[in-house]
Amino acid sequence: MTISRVLMLWLAATIAFSGASYSYAAPVELVPRATGVAVGRLQGIETRDGNVAVTINFVATVAGVTPSGVVDFVVGKPSVSEVDSRTIGMTFLAFFSKTKDGDWQLLVDPVNPQLLHHSFLPVYRGLPFEEWVPDNRIALRAELVRYLLWATSHRPESGGSFGLLLELLSGPPIESDAVQHELFSLSKNPNPKLRSMAVACLFHARDPRGLEELLLAVSNRETAFLDEGLIAYSLRKLDPTQTGLAGILKQLLKSDSTSFRRAVARELARIHSSDAVATLAALLDDPDAEIVASAVGGLAMFANGVPAGKLQPGPEPAPYRTEQTIAYSVMSTEAINARRSHYVDFWKSWWQQYAAKILEE
């Protein structure tokens, strides 16, 4: 993943806290070429002999090793013809590395070389660096996650920083007690939107407390705070091979929300274990066609020897696979609406025939 892709994803999600929608993208490995990130005030930007000279006054190091004081950079030939002069004097996050000669290098988006809106990330007023960056030994990724958590918690009405926050949490585990503490604290926030966002963050970070929060909400019939679309998206981060997951999802099916139950049924269909298919078999009678489609699809994938989380049969033997289980394989709401009894009756009969054997395994 190049820095261009990372910065474009970030700026689309964070600039000026604008936009109310969430930004979802493929998981990213944050700024692979950066050795440090710092806060600087943009003091000047101009063309010089066909290149661009950037002057930044650095006021704080977020992480890694970075320049300090007033530094000039020459950065190739980005387009600066329409740079708004009002951005001069604003404060940004900027990323750095060092050349082989030991000189500082300002990392610039090589795909879209316009500096502003692509290579500089706006810093929001009141960012509490001094509270949680005591020195330069803090892990870069962890501190950027903390920054995004801080930004999200202060403006939950905006989708801004939240999209990239989810993607960073979806990457390699962040070994930071502070991040774990702040994530859990956010899940207890009295603001219902923040609580929902925090639960999503826990799922993306593969933190089991995400499921615990959902179970508690469903059992207490206190799910009004949940953004169901966001939670449905985040449920996809569950590991379908996780021991005991089918039993937990079965409990979540007790929700009063049809859209939430649909999301849970989709996850059950990915597990392909005996306890999962037992629950899916019971869902064949559900009044909702989308839930029935997940039940049929999950049963079919189990019977046809599809590994957990996959969509194609694996190399292992599939003792329940037959020409009929292949012929009756479908996971389409449209197909269920068109020929519900055709598929449902087959899988009900199949389950009655094999249930005892499957549950003994």
mmCIF file of N, CA and C in Angstrom, residues 92-186:
data_model
loop_
_atom_site.group_PDB
_atom_site.id
_atom_site.type_symbol
_atom_site.label_atom_id
_atom_site.label_comp_id
_atom_site.label_asym_id
_atom_site.label_seq_id
_atom_site.Cartn_x
_atom_site.Cartn_y
_atom_site.Cartn_z
ATOM 1 N N PHE A 92 -1.116 21.261 10.559
ATOM 2 C CA PHE A 92 -1.341 19.971 9.916
ATOM 3 C C PHE A 92 -0.471 18.895 10.548
ATOM 4 N N LEU A 93 -0.880 17.648 10.327
ATOM 5 C CA LEU A 93 0.015 16.513 10.538
ATOM 6 C C LEU A 93 0.771 16.279 9.238
ATOM 7 N N ALA A 94 2.039 15.970 9.334
ATOM 8 C CA ALA A 94 2.828 15.661 8.145
ATOM 9 C C ALA A 94 3.713 14.453 8.442
ATOM 10 N N PHE A 95 4.011 13.667 7.395
ATOM 11 C CA PHE A 95 4.793 12.440 7.546
ATOM 12 C C PHE A 95 6.182 12.619 6.946
ATOM 13 N N PHE A 96 7.161 11.934 7.557
ATOM 14 C CA PHE A 96 8.554 12.132 7.160
ATOM 15 C C PHE A 96 9.316 10.818 7.075
ATOM 16 N N SER A 97 10.367 10.863 6.294
ATOM 17 C CA SER A 97 11.381 9.818 6.299
ATOM 18 C C SER A 97 12.713 10.511 6.048
ATOM 19 N N LYS A 98 13.782 9.729 6.057
ATOM 20 C CA LYS A 98 15.108 10.283 5.773
ATOM 21 C C LYS A 98 15.669 9.651 4.514
ATOM 22 N N THR A 99 16.377 10.448 3.737
ATOM 23 C CA THR A 99 17.019 9.930 2.537
ATOM 24 C C THR A 99 18.249 9.125 2.938
ATOM 25 N N LYS A 100 18.857 8.472 1.950
ATOM 26 C CA LYS A 100 20.075 7.720 2.226
ATOM 27 C C LYS A 100 21.198 8.621 2.707
ATOM 28 N N ASP A 101 21.125 9.895 2.333
ATOM 29 C CA ASP A 101 22.144 10.862 2.752
ATOM 30 C C ASP A 101 21.852 11.452 4.123
ATOM 31 N N GLY A 102 20.743 11.032 4.743
ATOM 32 C CA GLY A 102 20.411 11.532 6.068
ATOM 33 C C GLY A 102 19.600 12.805 6.074
ATOM 34 N N ASP A 103 19.112 13.232 4.905
ATOM 35 C CA ASP A 103 18.317 14.458 4.840
ATOM 36 C C ASP A 103 16.839 14.140 5.096
ATOM 37 N N TRP A 104 16.130 15.100 5.673
ATOM 38 C CA TRP A 104 14.703 14.922 5.898
ATOM 39 C C TRP A 104 13.948 14.966 4.587
ATOM 40 N N GLN A 105 12.953 14.109 4.482
ATOM 41 C CA GLN A 105 12.114 14.061 3.289
ATOM 42 C C GLN A 105 10.651 14.148 3.714
ATOM 43 N N LEU A 106 9.957 15.151 3.172
ATOM 44 C CA LEU A 106 8.523 15.267 3.389
ATOM 45 C C LEU A 106 7.830 14.302 2.446
ATOM 46 N N LEU A 107 7.050 13.372 2.989
ATOM 47 C CA LEU A 107 6.401 12.377 2.148
ATOM 48 C C LEU A 107 5.227 13.007 1.407
ATOM 49 N N VAL A 108 5.267 12.887 0.089
ATOM 50 C CA VAL A 108 4.289 13.519 -0.779
ATOM 51 C C VAL A 108 3.567 12.451 -1.587
ATOM 52 N N ASP A 109 2.288 12.658 -1.798
ATOM 53 C CA ASP A 109 1.466 11.754 -2.596
ATOM 54 C C ASP A 109 2.003 11.707 -4.025
ATOM 55 N N PRO A 110 2.546 10.578 -4.482
ATOM 56 C CA PRO A 110 3.111 10.518 -5.836
ATOM 57 C C PRO A 110 2.069 10.389 -6.938
ATOM 58 N N VAL A 111 0.827 10.019 -6.569
ATOM 59 C CA VAL A 111 -0.216 9.867 -7.579
ATOM 60 C C VAL A 111 -0.897 11.197 -7.853
ATOM 61 N N ASN A 112 -1.335 11.858 -6.803
ATOM 62 C CA ASN A 112 -1.909 13.193 -6.926
ATOM 63 C C ASN A 112 -0.999 14.135 -6.147
ATOM 64 N N PRO A 113 -0.064 14.800 -6.817
ATOM 65 C CA PRO A 113 0.962 15.547 -6.108
ATOM 66 C C PRO A 113 0.532 16.906 -5.578
ATOM 67 N N GLN A 114 -0.768 17.226 -5.632
ATOM 68 C CA GLN A 114 -1.201 18.471 -5.026
ATOM 69 C C GLN A 114 -1.055 18.329 -3.519
ATOM 70 N N LEU A 115 -0.220 19.167 -2.922
ATOM 71 C CA LEU A 115 0.128 18.980 -1.520
ATOM 72 C C LEU A 115 -1.074 19.088 -0.593
ATOM 73 N N LEU A 116 -1.771 20.214 -0.661
ATOM 74 C CA LEU A 116 -2.903 20.409 0.228
ATOM 75 C C LEU A 116 -4.048 19.509 -0.198
ATOM 76 N N HIS A 117 -4.725 18.959 0.793
ATOM 77 C CA HIS A 117 -5.822 18.001 0.645
ATOM 78 C C HIS A 117 -5.328 16.593 0.345
ATOM 79 N N HIS A 118 -4.028 16.395 0.163
ATOM 80 C CA HIS A 118 -3.535 15.044 -0.094
ATOM 81 C C HIS A 118 -2.348 14.679 0.796
ATOM 82 N N SER A 119 -1.426 15.595 1.031
ATOM 83 C CA SER A 119 -0.234 15.254 1.802
ATOM 84 C C SER A 119 -0.219 15.849 3.199
ATOM 85 N N PHE A 120 -1.027 16.860 3.460
ATOM 86 C CA PHE A 120 -1.116 17.440 4.799
ATOM 87 C C PHE A 120 -2.479 17.122 5.398
ATOM 88 N N LEU A 121 -2.484 16.650 6.634
ATOM 89 C CA LEU A 121 -3.711 16.259 7.300
ATOM 90 C C LEU A 121 -4.045 17.288 8.367
ATOM 91 N N PRO A 122 -5.246 17.876 8.334
ATOM 92 C CA PRO A 122 -5.565 18.954 9.271
ATOM 93 C C PRO A 122 -5.607 18.489 10.714
ATOM 94 N N VAL A 123 -5.065 19.312 11.597
ATOM 95 C CA VAL A 123 -5.094 19.039 13.033
ATOM 96 C C VAL A 123 -6.218 19.860 13.638
ATOM 97 N N TYR A 124 -6.998 19.231 14.491
ATOM 98 C CA TYR A 124 -8.142 19.905 15.074
ATOM 99 C C TYR A 124 -7.749 20.616 16.358
ATOM 100 N N ARG A 125 -8.413 21.702 16.591
ATOM 101 C CA ARG A 125 -8.115 22.525 17.756
ATOM 102 C C ARG A 125 -8.250 21.711 19.043
ATOM 103 N N GLY A 126 -7.261 21.847 19.910
ATOM 104 C CA GLY A 126 -7.328 21.187 21.204
ATOM 105 C C GLY A 126 -6.760 19.785 21.240
ATOM 106 N N LEU A 127 -6.087 19.342 20.166
ATOM 107 C CA LEU A 127 -5.524 17.998 20.158
ATOM 108 C C LEU A 127 -4.535 17.841 21.319
ATOM 109 N N PRO A 128 -4.801 16.923 22.246
ATOM 110 C CA PRO A 128 -4.020 16.869 23.494
ATOM 111 C C PRO A 128 -2.714 16.080 23.381
ATOM 112 N N PHE A 129 -1.801 16.522 22.520
ATOM 113 C CA PHE A 129 -0.541 15.792 22.362
ATOM 114 C C PHE A 129 0.196 15.617 23.689
ATOM 115 N N GLU A 130 0.251 16.692 24.460
ATOM 116 C CA GLU A 130 1.066 16.655 25.672
ATOM 117 C C GLU A 130 0.570 15.630 26.677
ATOM 118 N N GLU A 131 -0.686 15.204 26.547
ATOM 119 C CA GLU A 131 -1.236 14.252 27.499
ATOM 120 C C GLU A 131 -0.798 12.821 27.231
ATOM 121 N N TRP A 132 -0.470 12.494 25.975
ATOM 122 C CA TRP A 132 -0.196 11.090 25.693
ATOM 123 C C TRP A 132 0.954 10.842 24.730
ATOM 124 N N VAL A 133 1.784 11.849 24.512
ATOM 125 C CA VAL A 133 3.009 11.625 23.737
ATOM 126 C C VAL A 133 4.183 12.208 24.532
ATOM 127 N N PRO A 134 4.615 11.527 25.593
ATOM 128 C CA PRO A 134 5.678 12.079 26.435
ATOM 129 C C PRO A 134 7.056 12.064 25.793
ATOM 130 N N ASP A 135 7.274 11.198 24.803
ATOM 131 C CA ASP A 135 8.575 11.154 24.150
ATOM 132 C C ASP A 135 8.409 10.565 22.755
ATOM 133 N N ASN A 136 9.497 10.281 22.089
ATOM 134 C CA ASN A 136 9.447 9.809 20.705
ATOM 135 C C ASN A 136 9.413 8.291 20.593
ATOM 136 N N ARG A 137 9.217 7.590 21.678
ATOM 137 C CA ARG A 137 9.284 6.136 21.629
ATOM 138 C C ARG A 137 7.922 5.491 21.430
ATOM 139 N N ILE A 138 6.875 6.307 21.336
ATOM 140 C CA ILE A 138 5.535 5.771 21.150
ATOM 141 C C ILE A 138 5.384 5.208 19.739
ATOM 142 N N ALA A 139 4.710 4.074 19.613
ATOM 143 C CA ALA A 139 4.508 3.465 18.298
ATOM 144 C C ALA A 139 3.653 4.374 17.420
ATOM 145 N N LEU A 140 4.090 4.581 16.198
ATOM 146 C CA LEU A 140 3.419 5.499 15.287
ATOM 147 C C LEU A 140 1.947 5.133 15.090
ATOM 148 N N ARG A 141 1.673 3.881 14.775
ATOM 149 C CA ARG A 141 0.307 3.480 14.481
ATOM 150 C C ARG A 141 -0.605 3.680 15.679
ATOM 151 N N ALA A 142 -0.131 3.326 16.855
ATOM 152 C CA ALA A 142 -0.951 3.447 18.056
ATOM 153 C C ALA A 142 -1.326 4.904 18.313
ATOM 154 N N GLU A 143 -0.372 5.810 18.133
ATOM 155 C CA GLU A 143 -0.664 7.213 18.418
ATOM 156 C C GLU A 143 -1.622 7.807 17.397
ATOM 157 N N LEU A 144 -1.523 7.364 16.160
ATOM 158 C CA LEU A 144 -2.467 7.847 15.154
ATOM 159 C C LEU A 144 -3.869 7.313 15.429
ATOM 160 N N VAL A 145 -3.969 6.079 15.917
ATOM 161 C CA VAL A 145 -5.274 5.549 16.315
ATOM 162 C C VAL A 145 -5.840 6.377 17.461
ATOM 163 N N ARG A 146 -4.994 6.738 18.404
ATOM 164 C CA ARG A 146 -5.462 7.535 19.531
ATOM 165 C C ARG A 146 -5.919 8.914 19.062
ATOM 166 N N TYR A 147 -5.206 9.448 18.111
ATOM 167 C CA TYR A 147 -5.608 10.734 17.542
ATOM 168 C C TYR A 147 -7.003 10.630 16.914
ATOM 169 N N LEU A 148 -7.226 9.583 16.128
ATOM 170 C CA LEU A 148 -8.511 9.413 15.468
ATOM 171 C C LEU A 148 -9.628 9.138 16.486
ATOM 172 N N LEU A 149 -9.321 8.409 17.546
ATOM 173 C CA LEU A 149 -10.291 8.200 18.607
ATOM 174 C C LEU A 149 -10.676 9.519 19.260
ATOM 175 N N TRP A 150 -9.670 10.335 19.507
ATOM 176 C CA TRP A 150 -9.921 11.642 20.107
ATOM 177 C C TRP A 150 -10.792 12.484 19.182
ATOM 178 N N ALA A 151 -10.444 12.538 17.900
ATOM 179 C CA ALA A 151 -11.207 13.331 16.947
ATOM 180 C C ALA A 151 -12.638 12.828 16.824
ATOM 181 N N THR A 152 -12.809 11.507 16.769
ATOM 182 C CA THR A 152 -14.138 10.921 16.648
ATOM 183 C C THR A 152 -14.988 11.229 17.875
ATOM 184 N N SER A 153 -14.401 11.106 19.050
ATOM 185 C CA SER A 153 -15.167 11.319 20.278
ATOM 186 C C SER A 153 -15.602 12.763 20.452
ATOM 187 N N HIS A 154 -14.848 13.698 19.862
ATOM 188 C CA HIS A 154 -15.205 15.107 19.985
ATOM 189 C C HIS A 154 -16.208 15.571 18.941
ATOM 190 N N ARG A 155 -16.332 14.814 17.835
ATOM 191 C CA ARG A 155 -17.316 15.176 16.818
ATOM 192 C C ARG A 155 -18.011 13.923 16.283
ATOM 193 N N PRO A 156 -18.790 13.233 17.120
ATOM 194 C CA PRO A 156 -19.411 11.988 16.676
ATOM 195 C C PRO A 156 -20.439 12.174 15.566
ATOM 196 N N GLU A 157 -20.936 13.384 15.382
ATOM 197 C CA GLU A 157 -21.933 13.597 14.338
ATOM 198 C C GLU A 157 -21.332 13.568 12.949
ATOM 199 N N SER A 158 -20.015 13.577 12.864
ATOM 200 C CA SER A 158 -19.358 13.539 11.563
ATOM 201 C C SER A 158 -18.732 12.174 11.335
ATOM 202 N N GLY A 159 -18.817 11.668 10.088
ATOM 203 C CA GLY A 159 -18.165 10.409 9.750
ATOM 204 C C GLY A 159 -16.669 10.553 9.630
ATOM 205 N N GLY A 160 -16.189 11.766 9.600
ATOM 206 C CA GLY A 160 -14.800 12.158 9.419
ATOM 207 C C GLY A 160 -13.736 11.128 9.633
ATOM 208 N N SER A 161 -13.118 11.174 10.810
ATOM 209 C CA SER A 161 -11.969 10.323 11.103
ATOM 210 C C SER A 161 -12.336 8.865 11.292
ATOM 211 N N PHE A 162 -13.622 8.588 11.411
ATOM 212 C CA PHE A 162 -14.057 7.265 11.846
ATOM 213 C C PHE A 162 -13.760 6.166 10.835
ATOM 214 N N GLY A 163 -13.920 6.454 9.549
ATOM 215 C CA GLY A 163 -13.681 5.429 8.536
ATOM 216 C C GLY A 163 -12.273 4.891 8.581
ATOM 217 N N LEU A 164 -11.295 5.800 8.642
ATOM 218 C CA LEU A 164 -9.904 5.341 8.688
ATOM 219 C C LEU A 164 -9.585 4.683 10.021
ATOM 220 N N LEU A 165 -10.203 5.166 11.089
ATOM 221 C CA LEU A 165 -10.002 4.534 12.391
ATOM 222 C C LEU A 165 -10.359 3.049 12.338
ATOM 223 N N LEU A 166 -11.490 2.724 11.731
ATOM 224 C CA LEU A 166 -11.890 1.319 11.608
ATOM 225 C C LEU A 166 -10.861 0.521 10.824
ATOM 226 N N GLU A 167 -10.343 1.108 9.756
ATOM 227 C CA GLU A 167 -9.398 0.361 8.926
ATOM 228 C C GLU A 167 -8.070 0.137 9.635
ATOM 229 N N LEU A 168 -7.612 1.115 10.411
ATOM 230 C CA LEU A 168 -6.371 0.929 11.161
ATOM 231 C C LEU A 168 -6.543 -0.147 12.225
ATOM 232 N N LEU A 169 -7.698 -0.149 12.876
ATOM 233 C CA LEU A 169 -7.956 -1.174 13.884
ATOM 234 C C LEU A 169 -8.068 -2.555 13.260
ATOM 235 N N SER A 170 -8.426 -2.615 11.980
ATOM 236 C CA SER A 170 -8.557 -3.908 11.290
ATOM 237 C C SER A 170 -7.206 -4.494 10.901
ATOM 238 N N GLY A 171 -6.161 -3.691 10.978
ATOM 239 C CA GLY A 171 -4.832 -4.156 10.600
ATOM 240 C C GLY A 171 -4.198 -4.998 11.697
ATOM 241 N N PRO A 172 -2.878 -5.108 11.692
ATOM 242 C CA PRO A 172 -2.194 -5.884 12.739
ATOM 243 C C PRO A 172 -2.572 -5.368 14.125
ATOM 244 N N PRO A 173 -2.642 -6.251 15.128
ATOM 245 C CA PRO A 173 -3.035 -5.829 16.473
ATOM 246 C C PRO A 173 -2.172 -4.682 16.988
ATOM 247 N N ILE A 174 -2.811 -3.736 17.654
ATOM 248 C CA ILE A 174 -2.104 -2.589 18.219
ATOM 249 C C ILE A 174 -1.839 -2.886 19.690
ATOM 250 N N GLU A 175 -0.581 -3.098 20.014
ATOM 251 C CA GLU A 175 -0.208 -3.461 21.378
ATOM 252 C C GLU A 175 -0.078 -2.195 22.217
ATOM 253 N N SER A 176 -1.192 -1.662 22.635
ATOM 254 C CA SER A 176 -1.201 -0.434 23.419
ATOM 255 C C SER A 176 -2.310 -0.517 24.451
ATOM 256 N N ASP A 177 -1.937 -0.512 25.727
ATOM 257 C CA ASP A 177 -2.942 -0.536 26.787
ATOM 258 C C ASP A 177 -3.813 0.709 26.737
ATOM 259 N N ALA A 178 -3.207 1.828 26.361
ATOM 260 C CA ALA A 178 -3.964 3.078 26.297
ATOM 261 C C ALA A 178 -5.064 2.997 25.238
ATOM 262 N N VAL A 179 -4.743 2.424 24.075
ATOM 263 C CA VAL A 179 -5.746 2.278 23.022
ATOM 264 C C VAL A 179 -6.875 1.375 23.500
ATOM 265 N N GLN A 180 -6.550 0.250 24.120
ATOM 266 C CA GLN A 180 -7.567 -0.674 24.597
ATOM 267 C C GLN A 180 -8.463 -0.012 25.643
ATOM 268 N N HIS A 181 -7.858 0.754 26.542
ATOM 269 C CA HIS A 181 -8.628 1.437 27.581
ATOM 270 C C HIS A 181 -9.566 2.472 26.969
ATOM 271 N N GLU A 182 -9.068 3.249 26.014
ATOM 272 C CA GLU A 182 -9.882 4.304 25.420
ATOM 273 C C GLU A 182 -11.015 3.722 24.578
ATOM 274 N N LEU A 183 -10.751 2.611 23.908
ATOM 275 C CA LEU A 183 -11.804 1.954 23.147
ATOM 276 C C LEU A 183 -12.938 1.508 24.060
ATOM 277 N N PHE A 184 -12.587 0.870 25.163
ATOM 278 C CA PHE A 184 -13.618 0.367 26.069
ATOM 279 C C PHE A 184 -14.353 1.519 26.748
ATOM 280 N N SER A 185 -13.625 2.570 27.117
ATOM 281 C CA SER A 185 -14.266 3.735 27.739
ATOM 282 C C SER A 185 -15.281 4.356 26.797
ATOM 283 N N LEU A 186 -14.944 4.383 25.518
ATOM 284 C CA LEU A 186 -15.846 4.960 24.528
ATOM 285 C C LEU A 186 -17.131 4.144 24.423
#
